[in-house]
Short mmCIF file of C-alpha atoms in Angstrom, two decimals:
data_model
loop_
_atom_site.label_atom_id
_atom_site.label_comp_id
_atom_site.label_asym_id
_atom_site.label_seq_id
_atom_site.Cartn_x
_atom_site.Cartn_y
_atom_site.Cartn_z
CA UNK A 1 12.35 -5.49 -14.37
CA UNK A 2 9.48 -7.58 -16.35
CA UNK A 3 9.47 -9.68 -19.34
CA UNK A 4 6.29 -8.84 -21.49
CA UNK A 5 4.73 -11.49 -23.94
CA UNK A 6 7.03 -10.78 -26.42
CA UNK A 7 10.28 -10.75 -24.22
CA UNK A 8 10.70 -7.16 -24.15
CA UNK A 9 11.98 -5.84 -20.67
CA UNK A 10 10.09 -3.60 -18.83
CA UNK A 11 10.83 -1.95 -15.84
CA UNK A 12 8.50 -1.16 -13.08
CA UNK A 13 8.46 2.42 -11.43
CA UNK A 14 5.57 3.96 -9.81
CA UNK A 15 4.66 7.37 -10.05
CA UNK A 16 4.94 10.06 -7.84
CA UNK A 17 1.40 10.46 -5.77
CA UNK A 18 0.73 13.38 -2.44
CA UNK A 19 1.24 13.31 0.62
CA UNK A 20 -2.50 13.13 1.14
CA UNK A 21 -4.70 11.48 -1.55
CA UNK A 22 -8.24 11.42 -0.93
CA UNK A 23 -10.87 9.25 -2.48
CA UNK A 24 -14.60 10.29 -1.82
CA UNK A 25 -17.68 8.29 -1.87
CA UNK A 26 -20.95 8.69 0.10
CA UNK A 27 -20.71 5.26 1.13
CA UNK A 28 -17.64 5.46 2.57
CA UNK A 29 -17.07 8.97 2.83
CA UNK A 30 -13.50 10.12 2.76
CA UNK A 31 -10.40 8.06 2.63
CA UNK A 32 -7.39 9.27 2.56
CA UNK A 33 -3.81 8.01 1.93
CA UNK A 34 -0.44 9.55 3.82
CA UNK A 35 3.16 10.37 1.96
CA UNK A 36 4.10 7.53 4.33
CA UNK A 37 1.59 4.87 3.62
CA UNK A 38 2.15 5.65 -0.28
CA UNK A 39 5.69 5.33 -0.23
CA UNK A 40 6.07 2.21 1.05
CA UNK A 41 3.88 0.40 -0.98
CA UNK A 42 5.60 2.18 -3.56
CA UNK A 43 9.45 0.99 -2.56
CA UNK A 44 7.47 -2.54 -1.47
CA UNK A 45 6.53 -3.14 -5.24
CA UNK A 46 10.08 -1.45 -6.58
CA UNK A 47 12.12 -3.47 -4.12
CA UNK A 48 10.26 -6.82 -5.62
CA UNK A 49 9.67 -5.58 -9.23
CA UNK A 50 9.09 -9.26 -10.69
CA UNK A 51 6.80 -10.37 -7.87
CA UNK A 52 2.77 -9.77 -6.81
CA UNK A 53 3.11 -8.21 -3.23
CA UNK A 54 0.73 -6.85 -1.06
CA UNK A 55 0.27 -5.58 2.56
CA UNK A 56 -1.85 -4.45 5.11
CA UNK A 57 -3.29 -0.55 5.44
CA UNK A 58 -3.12 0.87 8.77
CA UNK A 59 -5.32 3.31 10.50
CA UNK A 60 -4.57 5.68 13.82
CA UNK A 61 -8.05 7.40 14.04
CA UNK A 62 -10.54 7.12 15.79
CA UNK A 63 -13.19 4.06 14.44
CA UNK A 64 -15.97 6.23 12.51
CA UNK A 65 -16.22 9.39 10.35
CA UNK A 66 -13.27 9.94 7.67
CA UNK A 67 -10.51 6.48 7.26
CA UNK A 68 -7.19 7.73 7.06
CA UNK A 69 -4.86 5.39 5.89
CA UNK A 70 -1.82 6.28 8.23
CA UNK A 71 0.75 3.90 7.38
CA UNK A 72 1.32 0.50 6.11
CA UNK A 73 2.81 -3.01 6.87
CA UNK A 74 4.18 -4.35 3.77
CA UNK A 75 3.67 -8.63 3.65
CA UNK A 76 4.71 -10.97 1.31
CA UNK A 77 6.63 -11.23 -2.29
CA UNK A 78 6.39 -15.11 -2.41
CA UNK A 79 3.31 -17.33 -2.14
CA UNK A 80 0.52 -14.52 -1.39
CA UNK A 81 -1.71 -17.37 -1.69
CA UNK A 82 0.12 -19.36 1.39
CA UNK A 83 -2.77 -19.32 4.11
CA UNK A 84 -0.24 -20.41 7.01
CA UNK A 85 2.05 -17.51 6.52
CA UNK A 86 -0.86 -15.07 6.13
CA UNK A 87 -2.85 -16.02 9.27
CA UNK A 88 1.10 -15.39 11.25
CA UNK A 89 1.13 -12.04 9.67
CA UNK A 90 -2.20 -10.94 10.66
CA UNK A 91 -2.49 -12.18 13.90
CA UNK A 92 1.41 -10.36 15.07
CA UNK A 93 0.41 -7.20 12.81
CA UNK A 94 -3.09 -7.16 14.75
CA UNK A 95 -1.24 -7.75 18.27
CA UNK A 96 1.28 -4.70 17.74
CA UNK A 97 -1.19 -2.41 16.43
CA UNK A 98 -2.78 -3.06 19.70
CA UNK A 99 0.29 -1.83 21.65
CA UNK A 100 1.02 0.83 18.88
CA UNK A 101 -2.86 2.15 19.19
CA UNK A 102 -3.56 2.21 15.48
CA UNK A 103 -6.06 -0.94 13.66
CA UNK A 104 -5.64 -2.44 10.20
CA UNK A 105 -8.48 -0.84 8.11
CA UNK A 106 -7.48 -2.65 4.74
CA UNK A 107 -5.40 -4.39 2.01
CA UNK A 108 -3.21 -3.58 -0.88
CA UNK A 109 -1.65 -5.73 -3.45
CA UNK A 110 0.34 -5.21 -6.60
CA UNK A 111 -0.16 -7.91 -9.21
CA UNK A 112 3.03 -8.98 -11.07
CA UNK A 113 1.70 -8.49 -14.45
CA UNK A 114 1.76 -4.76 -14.72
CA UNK A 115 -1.73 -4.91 -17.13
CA UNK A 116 -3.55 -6.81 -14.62
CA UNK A 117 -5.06 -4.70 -11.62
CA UNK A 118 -7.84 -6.92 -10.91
CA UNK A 119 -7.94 -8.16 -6.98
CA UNK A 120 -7.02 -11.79 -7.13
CA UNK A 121 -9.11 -14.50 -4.90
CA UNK A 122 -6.36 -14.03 -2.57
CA UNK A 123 -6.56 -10.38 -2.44
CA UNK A 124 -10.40 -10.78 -1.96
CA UNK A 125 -10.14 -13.18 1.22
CA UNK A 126 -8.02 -11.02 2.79
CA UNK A 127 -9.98 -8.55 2.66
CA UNK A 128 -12.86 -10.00 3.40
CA UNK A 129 -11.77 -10.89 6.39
CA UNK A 130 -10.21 -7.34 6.99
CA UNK A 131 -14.36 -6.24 6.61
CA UNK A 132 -15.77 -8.97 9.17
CA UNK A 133 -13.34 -7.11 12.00
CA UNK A 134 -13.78 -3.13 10.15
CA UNK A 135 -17.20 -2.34 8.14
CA UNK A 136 -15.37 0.62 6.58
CA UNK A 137 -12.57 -2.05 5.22
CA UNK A 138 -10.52 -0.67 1.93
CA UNK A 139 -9.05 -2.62 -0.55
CA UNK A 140 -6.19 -1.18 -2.71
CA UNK A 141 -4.53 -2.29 -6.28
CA UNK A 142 -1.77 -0.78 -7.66
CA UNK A 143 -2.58 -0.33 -11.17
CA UNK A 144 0.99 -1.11 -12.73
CA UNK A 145 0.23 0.59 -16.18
CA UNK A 146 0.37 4.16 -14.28
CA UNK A 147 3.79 3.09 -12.88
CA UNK A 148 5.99 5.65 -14.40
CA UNK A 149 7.11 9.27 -13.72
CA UNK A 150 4.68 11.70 -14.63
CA UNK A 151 1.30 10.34 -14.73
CA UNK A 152 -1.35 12.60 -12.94
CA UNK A 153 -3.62 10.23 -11.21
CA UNK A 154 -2.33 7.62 -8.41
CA UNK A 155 -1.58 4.38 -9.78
CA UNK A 156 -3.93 2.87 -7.21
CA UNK A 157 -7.93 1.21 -7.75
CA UNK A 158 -9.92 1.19 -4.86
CA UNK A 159 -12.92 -1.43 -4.20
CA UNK A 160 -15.13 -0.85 -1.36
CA UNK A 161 -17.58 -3.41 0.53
CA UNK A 162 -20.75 -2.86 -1.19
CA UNK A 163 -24.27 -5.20 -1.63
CA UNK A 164 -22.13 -8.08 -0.27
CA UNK A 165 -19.39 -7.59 -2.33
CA UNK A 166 -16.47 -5.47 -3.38
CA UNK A 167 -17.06 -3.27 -5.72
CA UNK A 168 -14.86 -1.13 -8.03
CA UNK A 169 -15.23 3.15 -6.83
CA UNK A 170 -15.78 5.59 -9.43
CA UNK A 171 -12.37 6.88 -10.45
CA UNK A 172 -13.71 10.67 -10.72
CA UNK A 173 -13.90 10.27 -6.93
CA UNK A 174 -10.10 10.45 -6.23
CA UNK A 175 -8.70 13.87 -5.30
CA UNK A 176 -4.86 14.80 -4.98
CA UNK A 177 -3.32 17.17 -2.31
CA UNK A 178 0.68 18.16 -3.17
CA UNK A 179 1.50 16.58 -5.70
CA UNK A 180 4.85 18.40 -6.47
CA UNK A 181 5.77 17.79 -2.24
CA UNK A 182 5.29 13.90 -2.42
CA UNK A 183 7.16 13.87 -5.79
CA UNK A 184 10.18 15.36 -3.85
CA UNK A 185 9.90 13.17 -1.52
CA UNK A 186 9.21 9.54 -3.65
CA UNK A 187 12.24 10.93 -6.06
CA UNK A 188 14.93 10.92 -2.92
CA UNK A 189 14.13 7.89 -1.60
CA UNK A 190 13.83 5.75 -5.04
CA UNK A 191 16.89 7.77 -6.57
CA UNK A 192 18.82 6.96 -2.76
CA UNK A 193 17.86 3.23 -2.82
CA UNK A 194 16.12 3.61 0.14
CA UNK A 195 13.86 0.17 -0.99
CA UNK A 196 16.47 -1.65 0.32
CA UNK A 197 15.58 -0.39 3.74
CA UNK A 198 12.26 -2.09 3.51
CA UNK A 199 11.43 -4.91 5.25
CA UNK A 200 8.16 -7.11 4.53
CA UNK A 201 7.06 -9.95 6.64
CA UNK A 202 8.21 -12.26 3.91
CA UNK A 203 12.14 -11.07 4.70
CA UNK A 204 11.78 -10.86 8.30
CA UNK A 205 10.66 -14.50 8.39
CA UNK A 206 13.94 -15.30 6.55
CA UNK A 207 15.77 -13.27 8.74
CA UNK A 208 13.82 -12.69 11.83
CA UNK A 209 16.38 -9.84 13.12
CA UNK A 210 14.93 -7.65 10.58
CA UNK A 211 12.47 -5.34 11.64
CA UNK A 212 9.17 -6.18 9.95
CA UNK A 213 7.70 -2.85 11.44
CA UNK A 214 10.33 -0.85 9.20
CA UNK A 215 10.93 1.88 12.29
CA UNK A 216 14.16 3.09 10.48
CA UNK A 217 12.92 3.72 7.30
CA UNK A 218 9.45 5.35 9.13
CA UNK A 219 11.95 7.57 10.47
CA UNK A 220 13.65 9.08 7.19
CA UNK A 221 10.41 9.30 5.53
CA UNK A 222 8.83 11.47 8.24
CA UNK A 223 11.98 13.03 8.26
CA UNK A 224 11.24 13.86 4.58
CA UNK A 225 7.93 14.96 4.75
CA UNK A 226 8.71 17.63 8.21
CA UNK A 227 10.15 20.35 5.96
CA UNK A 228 7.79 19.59 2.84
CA UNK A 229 4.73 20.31 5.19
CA UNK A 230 6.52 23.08 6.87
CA UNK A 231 7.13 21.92 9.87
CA UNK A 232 10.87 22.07 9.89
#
């Protein structure tokens, strides 16, 4: 829940994105985000609805041609700011995505004031230095003003590296792909409290036998996604 300027209470819900969402750009070319990337940043920002959080984008393709965004490690709801605590993230996220074979390709962050999708300086120095290790680098806000049920465009603004800085995409570039099969799919896992499954690095420091790597919830969301693909 959030407290507007007035003291009205809002609560925060994200809307219901595919299981593929593609954003084009000659630049860039394709990007594309999966049902299970999506729905954890989605349960990441409803688990933590008064906090900024943000997280790191992962990538199992090959380097060049079309990023897919395959999955994600959600961070920190405290202190995004908090250098120390950032540099430990990256450095054991970078080391396991060496034994898991995939790379970090970008960043995502959702800002606690739900009008305010702008990339913090925080936001932009981590992905900045995302960009000096990956040239094709993405950078993801959740726009908190589309969080609700029903809106028809992802609540998400993409920058990309551009002239030395990060610049805001065109938003007629963004494409969705089954809509109605992700809905499914965000509805049973909101409406079963599955957010409570998920485990940023911020929790797992608190608690280190918690599994920042989230292999149980992985599990029923693939599990989720099988039959809506077909592949039952």
């Amino acid at each position: 829940m959030l407290e507007d300027d007035s003291g009205v209470t809002k609560k925060r819900t994200l809307p219901l994105s595919s299981l593929s969402v593609s954003f084009r750009s000659h630049e860039m070319g394709e990007v594309e985000l999966s049902c299970l990337a999506y729905a954890k940043m989605y349960l990441h920002a409803s688990q933590f609805p008064r906090c900024s959080v943000n997280g790191l984008l992962l990538s199992s393709s090959p380097a060049g041609g079309a990023v897919c965004i395959t999955d994600c490690v959600p961070l920190l709801h405290t202190h995004l700011s908090l250098a120390p605590i950032t540099q430990l993230a990256l450095t054991q996220v970078d080391a396991w995505c060496s034994q898991t074979h995939q790379r970090i390709m970008g960043y995502y962050q959702a800002n606690a004031c739900v009008s305010d999708s702008s990339p913090t300086p925080c936001a932009l120095k981590i992905a900045e230095k995302i960009f000096e290790q990956c040239n094709n680098a993405v950078l993801l806000m959740i726009d908190g003003e589309k969080m609700f049920p029903g809106c028809r465009v992802p609540p998400i603004v993409m920058y990309e590296r551009k002239d030395a800085r990060w610049a805001l995409k065109d938003k007629h570039t963004i494409m969705l792909r089954q809509w109605e099969e992700t809905c499914s799919i965000v509805n049973q896992l909101f409406s079963s409290g599955d957010q409570a499954l998920l485990v940023d690095f911020d929790s797992h420091l608190d608690d280190i036998t918690k599994d920042w790597t989230n292999q149980k919830l992985n599990a029923k969301i693939m599990e989720l996604v099988s039959p809506a693909n077909g592949n039952v």
